Short mmCIF file of C-alpha atoms in Angstrom, two decimals:
data_model
loop_
_atom_site.label_atom_id
_atom_site.label_comp_id
_atom_site.label_asym_id
_atom_site.label_seq_id
_atom_site.Cartn_x
_atom_site.Cartn_y
_atom_site.Cartn_z
CA UNK A 7 10.07 -31.19 3.08
CA UNK A 8 11.08 -34.25 5.26
CA UNK A 9 14.76 -33.90 4.54
CA UNK A 10 14.94 -30.20 6.10
CA UNK A 11 15.08 -29.10 9.80
CA UNK A 12 14.46 -25.71 11.11
CA UNK A 13 16.50 -23.80 13.58
CA UNK A 14 15.56 -20.56 14.69
CA UNK A 15 18.31 -18.72 16.61
CA UNK A 16 17.26 -16.10 19.16
CA UNK A 17 20.71 -14.71 19.86
CA UNK A 18 19.67 -11.24 18.53
CA UNK A 19 21.03 -7.81 19.45
CA UNK A 20 18.20 -5.91 21.36
CA UNK A 21 20.16 -2.87 22.32
CA UNK A 22 18.12 -0.47 20.06
CA UNK A 23 14.68 -2.22 20.85
CA UNK A 24 15.31 -2.68 24.64
CA UNK A 25 12.28 -0.47 25.60
CA UNK A 26 9.84 -3.17 24.64
CA UNK A 27 12.23 -6.30 25.15
CA UNK A 28 12.83 -5.96 28.94
CA UNK A 29 10.49 -8.76 29.64
CA UNK A 30 10.57 -10.58 26.53
CA UNK A 31 12.78 -11.49 23.50
CA UNK A 32 12.24 -9.80 20.28
CA UNK A 33 10.80 -13.01 18.98
CA UNK A 34 7.67 -12.29 21.24
CA UNK A 35 7.19 -8.64 20.60
CA UNK A 36 3.40 -8.28 19.55
CA UNK A 37 2.85 -7.24 16.13
CA UNK A 38 -0.01 -6.53 13.77
CA UNK A 39 -2.77 -6.61 16.84
CA UNK A 40 -2.60 -10.42 17.56
CA UNK A 41 0.64 -11.72 16.20
CA UNK A 42 4.13 -12.02 17.53
CA UNK A 43 7.38 -11.56 15.78
CA UNK A 44 8.30 -15.10 15.78
CA UNK A 45 5.13 -16.07 13.99
CA UNK A 46 6.50 -15.30 10.53
CA UNK A 47 9.51 -17.33 10.64
CA UNK A 48 7.65 -20.21 12.40
CA UNK A 49 4.72 -20.11 9.85
CA UNK A 50 7.31 -19.84 6.77
CA UNK A 51 8.87 -22.82 7.76
CA UNK A 52 5.77 -24.98 8.53
CA UNK A 53 4.30 -23.69 5.27
CA UNK A 54 7.26 -25.23 3.51
CA UNK A 55 6.65 -28.62 5.19
CA UNK A 56 9.34 -28.50 7.71
CA UNK A 57 8.09 -30.58 10.85
CA UNK A 58 11.32 -30.50 13.02
CA UNK A 59 11.93 -26.96 14.20
CA UNK A 60 13.85 -26.03 17.27
CA UNK A 61 14.03 -22.59 18.96
CA UNK A 62 17.51 -21.91 20.63
CA UNK A 63 16.81 -19.09 23.21
CA UNK A 64 19.11 -16.68 25.16
CA UNK A 65 16.80 -16.89 28.24
CA UNK A 66 13.90 -14.66 28.70
CA UNK A 67 11.82 -17.65 27.54
CA UNK A 68 8.67 -17.36 29.69
CA UNK A 69 6.59 -15.33 27.26
CA UNK A 70 7.91 -17.64 24.50
CA UNK A 71 6.81 -20.56 26.19
CA UNK A 72 3.34 -18.95 26.71
CA UNK A 73 3.12 -18.05 23.16
CA UNK A 74 4.08 -21.33 21.23
CA UNK A 75 2.83 -23.77 24.05
CA UNK A 76 3.08 -27.22 22.55
CA UNK A 77 3.14 -25.78 18.84
CA UNK A 78 -0.43 -26.58 18.16
CA UNK A 79 -1.38 -23.50 15.95
CA UNK A 80 1.35 -24.32 13.63
CA UNK A 81 0.55 -27.93 13.71
CA UNK A 82 3.85 -28.76 15.44
CA UNK A 83 2.43 -30.87 18.29
CA UNK A 84 3.56 -34.20 16.96
CA UNK A 85 4.68 -37.65 18.27
CA UNK A 86 7.79 -37.47 15.93
CA UNK A 87 9.74 -34.35 15.47
CA UNK A 88 7.68 -31.21 16.27
CA UNK A 89 8.78 -28.07 18.15
CA UNK A 90 11.56 -27.92 20.63
CA UNK A 91 12.65 -25.03 22.89
CA UNK A 92 16.42 -25.32 23.82
CA UNK A 93 17.65 -22.92 26.29
CA UNK A 94 21.27 -22.01 26.97
CA UNK A 95 23.41 -24.24 29.52
CA UNK A 96 24.39 -21.99 32.35
CA UNK A 97 27.45 -23.18 34.43
CA UNK A 98 27.48 -21.26 37.80
CA UNK A 99 31.41 -21.71 37.80
CA UNK A 100 31.95 -20.08 34.50
CA UNK A 101 32.18 -16.17 34.78
CA UNK A 102 31.64 -15.81 30.87
CA UNK A 103 27.80 -15.72 30.78
CA UNK A 104 27.68 -15.15 27.16
CA UNK A 105 29.73 -16.93 24.60
CA UNK A 106 27.74 -16.66 21.34
CA UNK A 107 25.31 -18.85 19.74
CA UNK A 108 27.89 -21.60 18.62
CA UNK A 109 28.22 -22.48 22.30
CA UNK A 110 24.52 -22.73 22.65
CA UNK A 111 24.60 -25.02 19.50
CA UNK A 112 27.42 -27.14 20.87
CA UNK A 113 25.39 -27.89 24.30
CA UNK A 114 22.54 -29.33 22.29
CA UNK A 115 24.63 -31.04 19.71
CA UNK A 116 22.78 -34.36 20.13
CA UNK A 117 19.55 -32.97 19.01
CA UNK A 118 21.10 -31.68 15.91
CA UNK A 119 23.21 -34.71 15.31
CA UNK A 120 20.51 -37.57 15.77
CA UNK A 121 17.57 -35.40 13.83
CA UNK A 122 16.57 -37.43 10.78
CA UNK A 123 16.79 -34.53 8.38
CA UNK A 124 19.77 -34.20 5.94
CA UNK A 125 19.56 -30.39 5.44
CA UNK A 126 19.31 -27.63 8.06
CA UNK A 127 17.65 -24.09 7.53
CA UNK A 128 18.91 -21.52 10.17
CA UNK A 129 17.23 -18.27 10.87
CA UNK A 130 16.77 -15.38 13.30
CA UNK A 131 13.26 -14.18 14.16
CA UNK A 132 13.44 -10.54 13.68
CA UNK A 133 13.50 -10.40 9.90
CA UNK A 134 9.93 -10.72 8.81
CA UNK A 135 8.78 -11.84 5.45
CA UNK A 136 6.53 -14.27 3.63
CA UNK A 137 9.11 -16.61 1.95
CA UNK A 138 8.92 -19.89 0.13
CA UNK A 139 11.57 -21.98 1.50
CA UNK A 140 10.81 -24.94 -0.71
CA UNK A 141 12.08 -22.87 -3.64
CA UNK A 142 15.17 -21.76 -1.58
CA UNK A 143 15.97 -25.50 -0.93
CA UNK A 144 15.51 -26.43 -4.53
CA UNK A 145 18.01 -23.74 -5.43
CA UNK A 146 20.45 -24.77 -2.85
CA UNK A 147 20.48 -28.26 -4.17
CA UNK A 148 20.80 -27.42 -7.77
CA UNK A 149 23.36 -24.85 -7.27
CA UNK A 150 25.76 -27.23 -5.69
CA UNK A 151 26.54 -24.97 -2.86
CA UNK A 152 27.77 -25.68 0.48
CA UNK A 153 25.93 -23.06 2.05
CA UNK A 154 23.12 -20.65 0.70
CA UNK A 155 22.55 -17.27 2.25
CA UNK A 156 19.18 -15.81 1.59
CA UNK A 157 19.33 -11.97 0.72
CA UNK A 158 17.26 -9.10 -0.52
CA UNK A 159 18.63 -6.47 -3.01
CA UNK A 160 17.59 -3.19 -1.49
CA UNK A 161 17.68 -0.21 -3.97
CA UNK A 162 17.37 3.11 -2.65
CA UNK A 163 15.59 1.83 0.41
CA UNK A 164 18.56 1.09 2.93
CA UNK A 165 17.97 3.26 5.95
CA UNK A 166 15.88 0.30 7.79
CA UNK A 167 18.88 -1.94 7.29
CA UNK A 168 21.68 0.41 8.16
CA UNK A 169 24.55 -1.66 9.73
CA UNK A 170 22.99 -5.11 8.49
CA UNK A 171 25.29 -7.38 6.76
CA UNK A 172 25.62 -6.73 2.81
CA UNK A 173 26.73 -9.57 0.51
CA UNK A 174 28.88 -8.91 -2.40
CA UNK A 175 28.13 -11.51 -5.14
CA UNK A 176 29.95 -12.23 -8.28
CA UNK A 177 28.20 -12.86 -11.75
CA UNK A 178 27.94 -16.64 -10.91
CA UNK A 179 25.79 -15.95 -7.62
CA UNK A 180 28.88 -16.71 -5.40
CA UNK A 181 29.32 -14.81 -2.34
CA UNK A 182 32.94 -13.38 -2.45
CA UNK A 183 32.73 -11.17 0.50
CA UNK A 184 30.52 -9.69 3.12
CA UNK A 185 30.43 -6.18 4.41
CA UNK A 186 27.93 -3.61 6.15
CA UNK A 187 25.29 -1.45 4.78
CA UNK A 188 26.69 1.96 5.45
CA UNK A 189 23.95 3.69 3.62
CA UNK A 190 26.13 5.39 1.10
CA UNK A 191 25.62 3.15 -2.03
CA UNK A 192 22.75 2.88 -4.39
CA UNK A 193 22.06 -0.75 -3.52
CA UNK A 194 23.01 -3.41 -1.11
CA UNK A 195 22.25 -7.12 -0.99
CA UNK A 196 21.00 -7.30 2.54
CA UNK A 197 21.64 -10.68 4.26
CA UNK A 198 18.49 -12.09 5.74
CA UNK A 199 20.45 -14.31 8.26
CA UNK A 200 18.89 -17.42 6.96
CA UNK A 201 21.37 -20.10 6.06
CA UNK A 202 20.80 -23.48 4.18
CA UNK A 203 23.24 -26.19 4.37
CA UNK A 204 23.77 -29.91 5.04
CA UNK A 205 23.50 -30.90 8.59
CA UNK A 206 26.94 -32.65 8.57
CA UNK A 207 28.51 -29.27 7.42
CA UNK A 208 26.64 -27.45 10.22
CA UNK A 209 28.04 -29.79 12.84
CA UNK A 210 31.70 -29.61 11.38
CA UNK A 211 31.53 -25.61 11.51
CA UNK A 212 30.30 -25.73 15.19
CA UNK A 213 33.08 -28.22 16.16
CA UNK A 214 35.83 -26.65 14.18
CA UNK A 215 35.13 -23.01 15.30
CA UNK A 216 35.03 -23.88 18.92
CA UNK A 217 38.19 -25.96 18.57
CA UNK A 218 40.02 -23.32 16.67
CA UNK A 219 38.48 -20.68 18.95
CA UNK A 220 38.29 -18.34 15.75
CA UNK A 221 34.47 -17.74 16.05
CA UNK A 222 31.81 -17.33 18.68
CA UNK A 223 28.66 -16.84 16.28
CA UNK A 224 27.52 -18.90 13.28
CA UNK A 225 27.70 -15.96 10.96
CA UNK A 226 31.12 -15.03 11.97
CA UNK A 227 32.18 -18.66 11.23
CA UNK A 228 30.59 -18.84 7.84
CA UNK A 229 32.17 -15.42 6.90
CA UNK A 230 35.55 -16.61 7.79
CA UNK A 231 35.08 -19.72 5.39
CA UNK A 232 34.11 -17.98 2.24
CA UNK A 233 37.39 -18.95 0.69
CA UNK A 234 37.22 -22.71 1.41
CA UNK A 235 33.52 -23.07 1.11
CA UNK A 236 31.13 -22.60 -1.99
CA UNK A 237 28.78 -20.08 -0.43
CA UNK A 238 26.02 -18.63 -2.82
CA UNK A 239 23.39 -16.18 -2.40
CA UNK A 240 19.60 -16.93 -2.84
CA UNK A 241 17.54 -13.74 -3.69
CA UNK A 242 14.30 -13.01 -1.99
CA UNK A 243 11.74 -10.73 -3.88
CA UNK A 244 9.20 -9.52 -1.61
CA UNK A 245 8.42 -7.35 1.50
CA UNK A 246 11.19 -7.56 4.02
CA UNK A 247 11.30 -5.75 7.51
CA UNK A 248 13.70 -5.85 10.15
CA UNK A 249 12.58 -5.53 13.79
CA UNK A 250 15.71 -4.64 15.51
CA UNK A 251 15.01 -1.01 16.65
CA UNK A 252 11.98 0.80 17.92
CA UNK A 253 12.13 2.96 14.83
CA UNK A 254 11.85 -0.07 12.67
CA UNK A 255 9.03 -1.67 14.71
CA UNK A 256 6.90 1.34 14.41
CA UNK A 257 7.53 1.77 10.72
CA UNK A 258 6.78 -1.77 10.11
CA UNK A 259 3.44 -1.32 12.04
CA UNK A 260 2.54 1.38 10.06
CA UNK A 261 3.38 -0.66 6.76
CA UNK A 262 0.98 -3.11 7.89
CA UNK A 263 -1.80 -0.75 7.58
CA UNK A 264 -1.31 -0.89 3.89
CA UNK A 265 -3.66 -3.43 2.46
CA UNK A 266 -1.01 -4.57 -0.20
CA UNK A 267 1.64 -5.06 2.38
CA UNK A 268 -0.61 -6.90 4.80
CA UNK A 269 -1.74 -9.17 2.06
CA UNK A 270 1.49 -10.02 0.99
CA UNK A 271 2.96 -10.38 4.50
CA UNK A 272 0.38 -12.44 5.95
CA UNK A 273 -1.03 -14.59 2.97
CA UNK A 274 1.00 -14.35 -0.29
CA UNK A 275 2.90 -17.43 -0.04
CA UNK A 276 1.00 -19.05 2.70
CA UNK A 277 -0.81 -17.96 5.72
CA UNK A 278 0.82 -16.69 9.12
CA UNK A 279 -0.47 -18.53 12.03
CA UNK A 280 -0.46 -17.55 15.81
CA UNK A 281 -1.79 -18.52 19.02
CA UNK A 282 -5.41 -18.32 19.17
CA UNK A 283 -7.47 -16.91 22.09
CA UNK A 284 -11.28 -17.31 22.75
CA UNK A 285 -12.16 -13.73 22.88
CA UNK A 286 -15.14 -12.05 21.58
CA UNK A 287 -15.16 -9.69 18.61
CA UNK A 288 -14.15 -6.12 19.12
CA UNK A 289 -17.21 -3.89 20.17
CA UNK A 290 -17.53 -0.23 18.73
CA UNK A 291 -20.24 2.04 20.18
CA UNK A 292 -21.91 4.58 18.54
CA UNK A 293 -19.67 7.23 19.54
CA UNK A 294 -16.71 5.50 18.11
CA UNK A 295 -14.84 6.37 14.76
CA UNK A 296 -12.31 4.20 13.44
CA UNK A 297 -10.26 4.50 10.36
CA UNK A 298 -7.01 2.83 8.56
CA UNK A 299 -6.46 0.77 11.73
CA UNK A 300 -6.25 -2.93 12.80
CA UNK A 301 -8.21 -3.84 15.65
CA UNK A 302 -7.88 -7.11 17.49
CA UNK A 303 -10.71 -8.96 19.22
CA UNK A 304 -11.70 -8.48 22.80
CA UNK A 305 -11.35 -4.44 22.20
CA UNK A 306 -14.01 -1.99 23.45
CA UNK A 307 -13.71 1.25 21.27
CA UNK A 308 -15.69 4.21 22.41
CA UNK A 309 -13.45 7.05 21.17
CA UNK A 310 -11.50 7.92 17.82
CA UNK A 311 -8.93 5.92 16.25
CA UNK A 312 -6.94 6.62 13.23
CA UNK A 313 -3.97 4.76 11.69
CA UNK A 314 -3.44 2.59 14.60
CA UNK A 315 -2.56 -1.06 15.52
CA UNK A 316 -4.85 -1.94 18.55
CA UNK A 317 -4.07 -5.19 20.38
CA UNK A 318 -6.24 -7.66 22.07
CA UNK A 319 -8.64 -6.57 24.85
CA UNK A 320 -7.64 -2.74 24.58
CA UNK A 321 -10.26 -0.25 26.13
CA UNK A 322 -10.33 3.10 24.50
CA UNK A 323 -12.95 5.22 26.31
CA UNK A 324 -15.36 7.75 25.07
CA UNK A 325 -13.93 11.15 24.08
CA UNK A 326 -10.30 9.57 23.81
CA UNK A 327 -8.17 10.16 20.53
CA UNK A 328 -5.57 7.76 19.40
CA UNK A 329 -3.58 8.61 16.16
CA UNK A 330 -0.69 6.81 14.38
CA UNK A 331 0.01 4.61 17.39
CA UNK A 332 0.52 1.04 18.47
CA UNK A 333 -1.39 0.02 21.54
CA UNK A 334 -0.51 -3.44 22.80
CA UNK A 335 -2.86 -5.85 24.87
CA UNK A 336 -5.06 -4.80 27.69
CA UNK A 337 -4.16 -1.19 27.80
CA UNK A 338 -6.72 1.32 28.69
CA UNK A 339 -7.09 4.99 27.42
CA UNK A 340 -9.42 6.99 29.43
CA UNK A 341 -11.98 9.72 28.63
CA UNK A 342 -10.48 12.82 27.08
CA UNK A 343 -6.87 11.69 26.50
CA UNK A 344 -4.90 12.08 23.31
CA UNK A 345 -2.37 9.70 22.02
CA UNK A 346 -0.36 10.29 18.69
CA UNK A 347 2.79 8.70 17.52
CA UNK A 348 3.45 6.36 20.52
CA UNK A 349 3.84 2.53 21.47
CA UNK A 350 2.14 1.53 24.55
CA UNK A 351 3.13 -1.62 26.04
CA UNK A 352 0.86 -4.14 27.52
CA UNK A 353 -1.26 -3.01 30.40
CA UNK A 354 -0.58 0.69 30.07
CA UNK A 355 -3.24 2.55 31.77
CA UNK A 356 -3.56 6.31 30.57
CA UNK A 357 -5.99 8.24 32.95
CA UNK A 358 -8.44 10.99 32.06
CA UNK A 359 -7.30 14.06 29.90
CA UNK A 360 -3.64 13.24 29.28
CA UNK A 361 -1.82 14.27 26.21
CA UNK A 362 1.17 12.17 25.07
CA UNK A 363 2.88 12.57 21.55
CA UNK A 364 5.94 11.46 20.02
CA UNK A 365 7.36 11.88 16.64
CA UNK A 366 7.11 9.49 13.62
CA UNK A 367 10.85 9.25 13.52
CA UNK A 368 11.11 9.07 17.42
CA UNK A 369 7.84 7.47 18.73
CA UNK A 370 7.09 7.77 22.29
CA UNK A 371 7.24 4.49 24.22
CA UNK A 372 5.30 3.73 27.53
CA UNK A 373 6.66 0.44 29.22
CA UNK A 374 4.51 -2.38 30.29
CA UNK A 375 2.17 -1.77 33.30
CA UNK A 376 2.83 2.02 33.39
CA UNK A 377 -0.12 4.04 34.81
CA UNK A 378 0.01 7.80 33.93
#
């Protein structure tokens, strides 16, 4: 789709997931063994034929730059268009350090203004799914909408999306108001915070909002213009997860162990791509026993692993038992240790004969680089 540019907005609330986002944005939290959260939205955009993609950060971009590099894994290392990382402009004389994403967009207005595409797709990174944006853009054009918001109708399954914006839609598909998922109704139309509109309208919203001073965030600006703009909803049908809390991150990781969820999320409407690393395959010794788990390359497994996501280069020594847990890259679990319902960040070292256990609804989190 040569007429559509993609913008990934990393202005995300990380308060409920801060245990694993001290050193990285939510976008680069490892997931599924060898992927990062941002891989899903990046791949969805690329699979739809979008070749001009920018990532608007809120700082903490070192791990992001390390992961995406030149954009080669997503075929975005191009002479024309390609992948752009745009950081906030910091004014040392300005005591207000956080002014919302509209200020960040304004500071990079020329990039948006002089891009060749007529339409723009804006999305966060933390809603992970496998979506066909070509169909969404076609719907947007045919509906005659000023703005199209992608949503998913969640029936009797709202707990993971508590507090998320919910669209109230009339019989013609028009968004008439926007509230929040309070968890007390049978269903909610959960906003996936994915917006389609013409680039010129996007530029007008940025300029008008900052001139009037009525909004600091894009979604706030859109919500305030429901009476004057034709805003429609586009229904997405498929698996959706929201990586905005430790609990949601843990449950989504456990979902990935379901083969049907995994096939849909990683392959159904196009493959999910990630940064490749030249590492050997995982090594399993005769003493190892692994069941219902994802084990990334470079691992050495000598112990027992059940219902786990094991990241790259992890070592689980003989006699160690790991169940219902997420073990990130380069962590080591020594002989005789027992881990259950836990999230171990990168480079964690569990010494011999330790027992660490959390609860499925409150998993234990061990921060990056900790030795116990």
